[in-house]
Each structure stands twice: as C-alpha cells, then as structure tokens.
Amino acid sequence: MSGRRISLTLRVAVLLALTSAVSTIAIAQERAAKDAAAPAPKRDISGVWLYQGGGGQEGIAPDKDMPPMTPWAQARFDAERPGYGPRAIPGGNDPILQCDPAGFPRYLFFPQPYEFVQTSDRVIQFFEREHAWRPIWIDARSLPKDPDPTWSGYAIGHWEGDYTLVVESAGFNDKTWLGATGYPHSEDMRVTERYQRVDRNTILYKIRVDDPKAYMRPIIGPERMMKLRPGVEIAELPCVWSEENSFTKRIREPALGKPNK
Amino acid sequence: MKPKLTTSAALIVMLLVTCSSMLAHHGNVAYDEQHPITIAGNVTEFVWSNPHCQIYLDVKNDKGDVVAWSVESQSPGILHRNGWTRDSIKPGDHITVTLVPAKSGAPVGFAGEKTGKVVFDDGHILRMDLR
C-alpha cells in the first residue's frame, strides 16, 4: 500500500514537472512563432534595435578570421595596448579611454541600443553609446570622390529588394580602432554593410571592410543579429571627461591596485 | 518516455540559459570573471553616472575589520531599463552584492550582466541585464 502511494506520488510529481516544462516550451514556441510570423515592413528598418552580441569588446571579425596585416598596419597594431582580447593588459591606450569617439563601425557592437529613424532621403542611426549619430543617404547619390576624413565616414545606401538595405561608406579618419582588441585601419577604409530585415523583430547584419593599405584581404564579419526593442527609449551615454576621469580615479585605478587618490 | 522528455526539456532550458549568458559576456581584464563572490554591507554612496554607475559600501571582513568596497556596474541607461533609478540605492541601505572581484586583490568589483545582482534585506533584487 505504502509502495503504491509512493509510486502514485512519484507519477504525479513527474507529470507536474513534465506539464510545467512542456507548457514553458509551448509558450516560448508560440511566442517565437508569433514573432517569426510577423512580416517585416517593406523598405523600413526604423525602430530601436539591440545588437545581440558581446559586451563591447568585439572587432569586425574574430581574431582567427582576421586577414594578415600589411607592415604599415602591423606597426600600428604592435604599438596598441588593448584592454581586451589575447593581448589584453590592464590600463592600456584604447583611444576611448580618453573620450576619443569609438567611431563607426565600432559603436555598432556595444551592448547599448540604437535607434534608426527613416525619412524619404536618409536613414539616421542614433547611438545611445556616445550619443552619436550617423546619416545614411538613400537618395541615389554617389559616395564623394575625395571625402574629408571623419570619425563616422560618409554613407550611402540602397534597397536590394524590399528587405535588405545595402550601405557603403568611406571617408574615415584613421584614429579609431576596429574593436577593443586594437586592430587599426587606414583612411582608405571602405565598408559595405547589409541590413536584412528577415521579420518584424530581426535584422541579420553583415559587414565587409576593404582596406588594402592595412590588410592583405578584405575583413569579412560573421553574420550578426539585431533585435527590435519595442517601447525602449534610447538613453544618453556620452563620454564626458569629468565623469570618465572620476571613474578612472575611483574604480579603474584602484581595481589595478593603485591607490585611490 | 516522460522522464526522457522532461530531461530533454531541462537540457534545452539549460542550453538556452548558457547560450544567453555567453552572448551577454562582458570581458574586462582587470576582474576575475571566473570566480564571482558575494559581499554584504552598508552603502556609503551610490553614484548614478556614466560610464558606469558605482556603489560604495562598508563590508566587515572575516576578522571583523570594516573594508570600504567600490563596485562598478552598468551605465545608467542599462540600469534604467532594468528598473533602477538614481534613488534605487541610498546611503545606509544594507545590501548584498554579487560581483567579480579585482584580480589585484583590491576591494573593487564589477557587478554586471553575467553574474551581478544587488539583493536588499527585504528580498527585492536589482539586476543589470543587457536590454
């Protein structure tokens, strides 16, 4: 009798656990199916998006997929002292630590969201990180022949079908790193991006960097994902020297064992 | 069959949780990310500021000495999206913080999306997820 009761209790417990697990999965599947079923609007990538990636230390491609550098780029790379990656040392000379702009494309891969606003002639990207913005002209103009170098470059875009925005950009200065591990680039860098909106909530993102002055071959990034964040308002995260300096003195340096002045 | 299905479901959930935390990984060479710790103490200051909000608290160590800890967390934007405000933590609050400590051994830590959390004595929890 006692054995039968235990057996019955065990069966009920297993059934409850099973029901709970199955219902959890069913809810997740239903939500995923609903998301996937929602059609992407045509020729529209507006909205607040969150990159589904790392914590801000990513480069264009993983180290193993980076092409060989030219001697020019190698000399720069060797002089860098990054705070992340296989060559990481505490402290370092990452330009963003002195409030230099991370610039494009680095600010796409931070963990803060960005908003894309679309008008008839451009897509404007507003980044929470750095409180920066970048216009992408979609009015059929060409890239300028000899643009003055800037932190974010000059960008033009066109639609390939109804769901993929192809963006080409040039005119970058050579002061930014291609990610926190310290890969350099030159003013000759040209970037091609593909924003493919596969459903309402998802952009698949691809990036290719051509910079023959710095790399022997193009850098091809892995396919990345951005997710729509309905209801989210982007905040402000500018690099303010007084705040950065205070943070360095109160947290960064003490963390390294330096006295807190 | 049922136990097998339950096991499979549990494995799927574990895999999803693992993948999610890997995607959200925040690397910082100054901290020992492999060995999170939990500390408890009285808040002396809460700084709501970029680039990272900061919590300062007095913590009694094993010998009974009070050690002043400094904890960095996420940016105000990320914390706001997790329900924080600049008044979420006040001087005098007694809190428990899970963080990754500085490799140097200094009483400094990072409470981020991977393992970080703040727990108040009444049980309510503040998190730092990337969202």
Short mmCIF file of C-alpha atoms in Angstrom, two decimals:
data_model
loop_
_atom_site.label_atom_id
_atom_site.label_comp_id
_atom_site.label_asym_id
_atom_site.label_seq_id
_atom_site.Cartn_x
_atom_site.Cartn_y
_atom_site.Cartn_z
CA MET A 1 0.00 0.00 0.00
CA SER A 2 2.73 2.39 1.08
CA GLY A 3 4.74 1.46 -2.01
CA ARG A 4 1.73 2.15 -4.25
CA ARG A 5 1.24 5.56 -2.62
CA ILE A 6 4.88 6.47 -3.17
CA SER A 7 4.60 5.30 -6.77
CA LEU A 8 1.45 7.39 -7.26
CA THR A 9 3.09 10.46 -5.70
CA LEU A 10 6.12 9.99 -7.92
CA ARG A 11 3.93 9.73 -11.02
CA VAL A 12 2.03 12.88 -10.09
CA ALA A 13 5.31 14.73 -9.45
CA VAL A 14 6.74 13.61 -12.80
CA LEU A 15 3.50 14.57 -14.55
CA LEU A 16 3.52 18.03 -12.94
CA ALA A 17 7.18 18.59 -13.84
CA LEU A 18 6.51 17.41 -17.37
CA THR A 19 3.44 19.63 -17.72
CA SER A 20 5.37 22.62 -16.42
CA ALA A 21 8.34 22.03 -18.75
CA VAL A 22 6.14 21.36 -21.78
CA SER A 23 3.96 24.41 -21.13
CA THR A 24 7.06 26.61 -20.72
CA ILE A 25 8.42 25.37 -24.03
CA ALA A 26 5.00 25.69 -25.67
CA ILE A 27 4.72 29.33 -24.57
CA ALA A 28 8.25 30.05 -25.85
CA GLN A 29 7.48 28.29 -29.14
CA GLU A 30 4.21 30.15 -29.53
CA ARG A 31 5.95 33.47 -28.88
CA ALA A 32 8.78 32.63 -31.30
CA ALA A 33 6.29 31.53 -33.97
CA LYS A 34 4.29 34.73 -33.49
CA ASP A 35 7.45 36.84 -33.77
CA ALA A 36 8.66 34.97 -36.82
CA ALA A 37 5.24 35.15 -38.44
CA ALA A 38 5.04 38.93 -38.10
CA PRO A 39 6.01 40.21 -41.53
CA ALA A 40 8.77 42.76 -41.87
CA PRO A 41 7.58 46.10 -43.23
CA LYS A 42 8.90 46.81 -46.71
CA ARG A 43 11.91 49.09 -47.12
CA ASP A 44 11.90 50.03 -43.47
CA ILE A 45 14.46 49.42 -40.73
CA SER A 46 13.21 52.11 -38.37
CA GLY A 47 12.95 51.34 -34.67
CA VAL A 48 15.09 50.80 -31.61
CA TRP A 49 17.44 47.86 -32.05
CA LEU A 50 19.71 45.97 -29.68
CA TYR A 51 22.70 44.12 -31.01
CA GLN A 52 22.69 40.50 -29.81
CA GLY A 53 26.38 40.20 -29.23
CA GLY A 54 29.19 40.59 -26.81
CA GLY A 55 29.83 43.17 -24.14
CA GLY A 56 31.51 45.77 -26.32
CA GLN A 57 34.89 44.20 -26.93
CA GLU A 58 34.20 42.78 -30.40
CA GLY A 59 36.06 43.61 -33.56
CA ILE A 60 34.84 43.22 -37.13
CA ALA A 61 35.69 39.53 -37.12
CA PRO A 62 37.08 37.05 -34.57
CA ASP A 63 40.90 37.07 -34.32
CA LYS A 64 41.13 33.73 -36.15
CA ASP A 65 39.33 35.21 -39.16
CA MET A 66 41.33 38.43 -39.39
CA PRO A 67 43.40 38.65 -42.60
CA PRO A 68 47.17 39.30 -42.48
CA MET A 69 48.13 42.91 -41.90
CA THR A 70 50.42 44.98 -44.05
CA PRO A 71 53.68 46.19 -42.41
CA TRP A 72 52.03 49.62 -42.01
CA ALA A 73 49.13 48.18 -40.03
CA GLN A 74 51.31 45.71 -38.13
CA ALA A 75 53.46 48.54 -36.77
CA ARG A 76 50.35 50.30 -35.51
CA PHE A 77 48.91 47.09 -34.10
CA ASP A 78 52.14 46.37 -32.20
CA ALA A 79 52.00 49.81 -30.59
CA GLU A 80 48.45 49.31 -29.33
CA ARG A 81 47.88 48.19 -25.76
CA PRO A 82 44.28 46.96 -25.71
CA GLY A 83 42.24 46.25 -22.60
CA TYR A 84 40.57 43.22 -24.17
CA GLY A 85 41.46 40.11 -26.16
CA PRO A 86 44.56 37.92 -26.20
CA ARG A 87 46.95 40.89 -25.89
CA ALA A 88 44.94 42.50 -23.08
CA ILE A 89 46.72 44.30 -20.30
CA PRO A 90 45.16 46.37 -17.53
CA GLY A 91 45.06 50.05 -18.36
CA GLY A 92 46.18 50.33 -21.95
CA ASN A 93 45.89 53.01 -24.60
CA ASP A 94 42.46 52.37 -26.09
CA PRO A 95 41.50 55.77 -27.55
CA ILE A 96 38.03 55.63 -26.00
CA LEU A 97 39.61 55.77 -22.51
CA GLN A 98 40.43 59.40 -23.20
CA CYS A 99 36.98 60.04 -24.68
CA ASP A 100 38.02 59.78 -28.32
CA PRO A 101 34.97 58.62 -30.29
CA ALA A 102 34.76 54.87 -30.82
CA GLY A 103 33.57 55.83 -34.29
CA PHE A 104 32.00 53.66 -36.95
CA PRO A 105 31.82 50.66 -37.13
CA ARG A 106 32.87 50.07 -33.53
CA TYR A 107 29.83 51.76 -31.99
CA LEU A 108 27.53 49.22 -33.65
CA PHE A 109 28.85 46.42 -31.44
CA PHE A 110 28.40 47.85 -27.95
CA PRO A 111 25.70 46.49 -25.63
CA GLN A 112 23.65 49.71 -25.74
CA PRO A 113 20.71 50.02 -28.16
CA TYR A 114 20.44 52.35 -31.14
CA GLU A 115 17.52 53.89 -32.98
CA PHE A 116 17.16 54.01 -36.75
CA VAL A 117 14.95 56.85 -38.00
CA GLN A 118 13.98 56.83 -41.64
CA THR A 119 12.98 59.73 -43.87
CA SER A 120 12.46 59.89 -47.63
CA ASP A 121 16.12 60.59 -48.33
CA ARG A 122 18.07 59.05 -45.46
CA VAL A 123 18.26 56.58 -42.61
CA ILE A 124 19.69 58.19 -39.50
CA GLN A 125 21.26 55.97 -36.87
CA PHE A 126 21.23 57.34 -33.32
CA PHE A 127 23.51 55.55 -30.92
CA GLU A 128 22.96 55.55 -27.16
CA ARG A 129 26.67 54.86 -26.85
CA GLU A 130 28.48 58.15 -27.31
CA HIS A 131 25.21 59.89 -28.09
CA ALA A 132 26.46 59.77 -31.67
CA TRP A 133 24.54 59.75 -34.93
CA ARG A 134 25.25 58.70 -38.48
CA PRO A 135 23.25 59.61 -41.60
CA ILE A 136 22.96 57.10 -44.44
CA TRP A 137 21.82 58.80 -47.63
CA ILE A 138 19.28 56.72 -49.60
CA ASP A 139 18.55 59.27 -52.35
CA ALA A 140 20.65 57.58 -55.06
CA ARG A 141 23.64 59.89 -54.67
CA SER A 142 27.17 58.54 -55.03
CA LEU A 143 29.93 58.50 -52.49
CA PRO A 144 32.03 61.68 -52.67
CA LYS A 145 35.26 61.13 -54.64
CA ASP A 146 37.63 62.52 -52.04
CA PRO A 147 35.75 63.00 -48.77
CA ASP A 148 37.38 64.72 -45.84
CA PRO A 149 38.07 62.12 -43.15
CA THR A 150 35.63 61.93 -40.23
CA TRP A 151 35.01 59.61 -37.24
CA SER A 152 31.88 58.11 -38.80
CA GLY A 153 32.66 58.43 -42.50
CA TYR A 154 30.19 59.23 -45.27
CA ALA A 155 27.49 56.65 -46.01
CA ILE A 156 25.08 55.96 -48.83
CA GLY A 157 22.52 53.16 -49.06
CA HIS A 158 20.17 51.46 -51.48
CA TRP A 159 17.49 48.79 -51.14
CA GLU A 160 18.16 45.38 -52.55
CA GLY A 161 14.63 44.01 -52.86
CA ASP A 162 12.22 45.14 -50.16
CA TYR A 163 14.03 43.91 -47.09
CA THR A 164 17.77 44.49 -47.40
CA LEU A 165 19.46 47.87 -47.07
CA VAL A 166 22.97 47.81 -48.53
CA VAL A 167 25.20 50.58 -47.16
CA GLU A 168 28.56 51.70 -48.48
CA SER A 169 30.75 54.11 -46.60
CA ALA A 170 34.14 55.79 -46.91
CA GLY A 171 35.89 58.93 -45.73
CA PHE A 172 37.03 57.74 -42.32
CA ASN A 173 39.91 59.13 -40.32
CA ASP A 174 42.44 56.55 -39.13
CA LYS A 175 42.23 57.35 -35.42
CA THR A 176 39.72 54.70 -34.38
CA TRP A 177 40.22 51.01 -33.62
CA LEU A 178 38.16 48.28 -35.26
CA GLY A 179 37.10 47.00 -31.85
CA ALA A 180 38.59 46.80 -28.39
CA THR A 181 41.36 44.38 -29.34
CA GLY A 182 43.21 47.13 -31.19
CA TYR A 183 43.00 46.36 -34.91
CA PRO A 184 43.84 49.53 -36.86
CA HIS A 185 42.58 50.83 -40.18
CA SER A 186 43.64 53.50 -42.63
CA GLU A 187 41.87 56.46 -44.22
CA ASP A 188 41.41 54.26 -47.30
CA MET A 189 38.94 52.01 -45.45
CA ARG A 190 35.69 51.30 -47.26
CA VAL A 191 32.87 49.48 -45.53
CA THR A 192 29.95 47.56 -47.01
CA GLU A 193 27.06 46.58 -44.74
CA ARG A 194 23.88 44.61 -45.30
CA TYR A 195 20.89 45.15 -43.02
CA GLN A 196 18.49 42.33 -43.89
CA ARG A 197 15.17 42.57 -42.05
CA VAL A 198 14.10 38.95 -42.02
CA ASP A 199 10.99 39.52 -39.91
CA ARG A 200 9.45 42.34 -37.94
CA ASN A 201 11.74 41.85 -34.96
CA THR A 202 15.01 40.80 -36.56
CA ILE A 203 17.79 42.27 -38.66
CA LEU A 204 20.56 40.00 -39.87
CA TYR A 205 23.66 42.14 -40.25
CA LYS A 206 26.76 41.55 -42.36
CA ILE A 207 29.82 43.75 -42.67
CA ARG A 208 32.82 43.72 -45.00
CA VAL A 209 35.84 46.00 -44.66
CA ASP A 210 38.14 46.70 -47.61
CA ASP A 211 41.35 48.45 -46.61
CA PRO A 212 44.29 47.38 -48.80
CA LYS A 213 46.64 49.80 -47.07
CA ALA A 214 46.11 47.89 -43.81
CA TYR A 215 45.04 44.33 -44.70
CA MET A 216 46.09 41.83 -47.35
CA ARG A 217 42.49 40.71 -47.85
CA PRO A 218 39.03 42.09 -47.02
CA ILE A 219 37.78 41.56 -43.47
CA ILE A 220 34.53 39.60 -43.56
CA GLY A 221 32.49 39.78 -40.37
CA PRO A 222 30.27 36.91 -39.21
CA GLU A 223 26.53 37.19 -39.60
CA ARG A 224 25.20 39.15 -36.63
CA MET A 225 21.72 39.76 -35.30
CA MET A 226 19.89 42.87 -34.10
CA LYS A 227 16.55 42.59 -32.29
CA LEU A 228 13.77 45.17 -32.25
CA ARG A 229 13.15 46.62 -28.76
CA PRO A 230 9.58 47.98 -28.84
CA GLY A 231 8.87 50.56 -26.16
CA VAL A 232 12.53 51.22 -25.39
CA GLU A 233 13.74 54.81 -25.49
CA ILE A 234 17.47 55.17 -26.02
CA ALA A 235 19.25 56.90 -23.16
CA GLU A 236 22.33 59.12 -23.35
CA LEU A 237 25.81 57.75 -22.85
CA PRO A 238 28.22 60.42 -23.98
CA CYS A 239 31.85 60.18 -22.96
CA VAL A 240 32.24 63.13 -20.57
CA TRP A 241 35.80 63.73 -19.50
CA SER A 242 34.99 64.73 -15.91
CA GLU A 243 32.90 61.56 -15.42
CA GLU A 244 35.43 59.37 -17.18
CA ASN A 245 38.28 60.85 -15.12
CA SER A 246 36.39 60.39 -11.86
CA PHE A 247 35.58 56.79 -12.77
CA THR A 248 39.22 56.09 -13.61
CA LYS A 249 40.41 57.53 -10.30
CA ARG A 250 37.73 55.84 -8.17
CA ILE A 251 37.35 52.46 -9.90
CA ARG A 252 39.78 51.68 -12.75
CA GLU A 253 43.00 52.59 -10.96
CA PRO A 254 42.02 51.13 -7.56
CA ALA A 255 40.99 47.90 -9.34
CA LEU A 256 44.55 47.64 -10.61
CA GLY A 257 45.88 48.07 -7.08
CA LYS A 258 46.75 51.74 -7.48
CA PRO A 259 45.83 53.94 -4.51
CA ASN A 260 42.52 55.76 -4.64
CA LYS A 261 43.52 59.44 -4.59
CA MET B 1 9.27 8.26 -22.26
CA LYS B 2 8.05 11.01 -19.95
CA PRO B 3 11.21 11.22 -17.83
CA LYS B 4 13.26 11.30 -21.06
CA LEU B 5 11.15 14.15 -22.39
CA THR B 6 11.46 16.03 -19.07
CA THR B 7 15.23 15.55 -19.15
CA SER B 8 15.34 16.82 -22.74
CA ALA B 9 13.28 19.85 -21.80
CA ALA B 10 15.60 20.59 -18.87
CA LEU B 11 18.63 20.25 -21.15
CA ILE B 12 17.09 22.64 -23.68
CA VAL B 13 16.38 25.19 -20.95
CA MET B 14 19.96 24.82 -19.60
CA LEU B 15 21.35 25.24 -23.11
CA LEU B 16 19.28 28.37 -23.71
CA VAL B 17 20.41 29.87 -20.40
CA THR B 18 24.06 29.04 -21.17
CA CYS B 19 23.87 30.49 -24.69
CA SER B 20 22.19 33.62 -23.39
CA SER B 21 24.90 34.27 -20.80
CA MET B 22 27.62 33.61 -23.36
CA LEU B 23 26.09 36.12 -25.75
CA ALA B 24 25.92 38.67 -22.96
CA HIS B 25 29.52 38.14 -21.89
CA HIS B 26 31.30 41.28 -20.80
CA GLY B 27 35.06 40.89 -20.76
CA ASN B 28 37.31 43.01 -18.58
CA VAL B 29 40.88 42.01 -17.92
CA ALA B 30 41.00 43.72 -14.50
CA TYR B 31 38.46 41.34 -12.97
CA ASP B 32 38.48 37.65 -12.16
CA GLU B 33 35.38 36.71 -14.12
CA GLN B 34 35.72 33.02 -13.29
CA HIS B 35 35.29 33.50 -9.56
CA PRO B 36 32.31 35.70 -8.59
CA ILE B 37 31.87 36.47 -4.90
CA THR B 38 29.09 37.88 -2.75
CA ILE B 39 29.64 40.67 -0.22
CA ALA B 40 27.24 42.34 2.20
CA GLY B 41 27.47 45.72 3.87
CA ASN B 42 26.13 49.22 4.39
CA VAL B 43 26.02 51.61 1.46
CA THR B 44 28.04 54.79 1.89
CA GLU B 45 27.46 56.26 -1.59
CA PHE B 46 25.65 55.47 -4.84
CA VAL B 47 26.87 57.28 -7.96
CA TRP B 48 24.38 57.41 -10.86
CA SER B 49 26.72 58.39 -13.67
CA ASN B 50 28.26 57.38 -16.96
CA PRO B 51 30.27 55.48 -17.96
CA HIS B 52 29.30 53.10 -15.11
CA CYS B 53 27.20 53.60 -12.00
CA GLN B 54 29.09 52.94 -8.78
CA ILE B 55 28.15 51.54 -5.38
CA TYR B 56 30.40 52.18 -2.39
CA LEU B 57 29.80 50.14 0.75
CA ASP B 58 31.43 49.20 4.05
CA VAL B 59 31.88 45.45 4.44
CA LYS B 60 33.07 43.57 7.53
CA ASN B 61 35.74 41.01 6.69
CA ASP B 62 36.43 37.72 8.46
CA LYS B 63 38.48 39.50 11.15
CA GLY B 64 35.71 41.98 11.88
CA ASP B 65 37.52 44.86 10.23
CA VAL B 66 35.47 47.22 8.05
CA VAL B 67 36.68 47.32 4.45
CA ALA B 68 35.49 50.02 2.05
CA TRP B 69 34.44 48.30 -1.20
CA SER B 70 33.99 50.04 -4.56
CA VAL B 71 31.67 48.36 -7.07
CA GLU B 72 31.15 49.33 -10.69
CA SER B 73 28.00 48.33 -12.51
CA GLN B 74 26.44 49.21 -15.85
CA SER B 75 25.65 52.56 -17.44
CA PRO B 76 22.56 54.46 -16.20
CA GLY B 77 20.76 53.60 -19.47
CA ILE B 78 21.11 49.85 -18.98
CA LEU B 79 20.20 50.06 -15.29
CA HIS B 80 17.18 52.24 -16.10
CA ARG B 81 15.94 49.53 -18.46
CA ASN B 82 16.28 47.09 -15.56
CA GLY B 83 14.04 49.27 -13.41
CA TRP B 84 16.70 51.19 -11.49
CA THR B 85 16.58 54.90 -10.73
CA ARG B 86 19.18 57.16 -9.16
CA ASP B 87 17.38 56.58 -5.83
CA SER B 88 17.32 52.80 -6.05
CA ILE B 89 20.20 52.54 -3.59
CA LYS B 90 20.68 55.02 -0.75
CA PRO B 91 23.40 55.61 1.82
CA GLY B 92 22.61 53.50 4.86
CA ASP B 93 20.93 50.68 2.90
CA HIS B 94 22.16 47.22 3.85
CA ILE B 95 22.65 45.24 0.64
CA THR B 96 24.21 42.05 -0.65
CA VAL B 97 26.11 42.35 -3.92
CA THR B 98 27.29 39.56 -6.20
CA LEU B 99 30.27 40.66 -8.28
CA VAL B 100 33.53 39.61 -9.90
CA PRO B 101 36.45 40.90 -7.82
CA ALA B 102 39.59 42.68 -9.00
CA LYS B 103 42.46 40.32 -9.80
CA SER B 104 44.77 42.65 -7.89
CA GLY B 105 43.09 41.73 -4.60
CA ALA B 106 41.92 45.31 -4.07
CA PRO B 107 38.37 45.65 -2.65
CA VAL B 108 36.93 46.59 -6.03
CA GLY B 109 34.49 44.61 -8.16
CA PHE B 110 32.26 44.60 -11.21
CA ALA B 111 28.57 43.74 -10.89
CA GLY B 112 27.49 43.27 -14.48
CA GLU B 113 25.06 41.32 -16.61
CA LYS B 114 26.75 37.98 -16.25
CA THR B 115 26.70 37.34 -12.52
CA GLY B 116 25.93 40.68 -10.89
CA LYS B 117 22.96 41.40 -8.68
CA VAL B 118 22.02 43.50 -5.67
CA VAL B 119 19.75 41.98 -3.02
CA PHE B 120 18.09 44.06 -0.31
CA ASP B 121 17.23 42.79 3.16
CA ASP B 122 13.53 42.73 2.25
CA GLY B 123 14.34 40.32 -0.58
CA HIS B 124 13.91 42.57 -3.58
CA ILE B 125 16.57 42.24 -6.25
CA LEU B 126 18.14 44.62 -8.76
CA ARG B 127 19.76 43.19 -11.87
CA MET B 128 21.97 44.53 -14.64
CA ASP B 129 20.91 42.60 -17.76
CA LEU B 130 21.76 44.00 -21.18
CA ARG B 131 18.44 45.17 -22.57
#
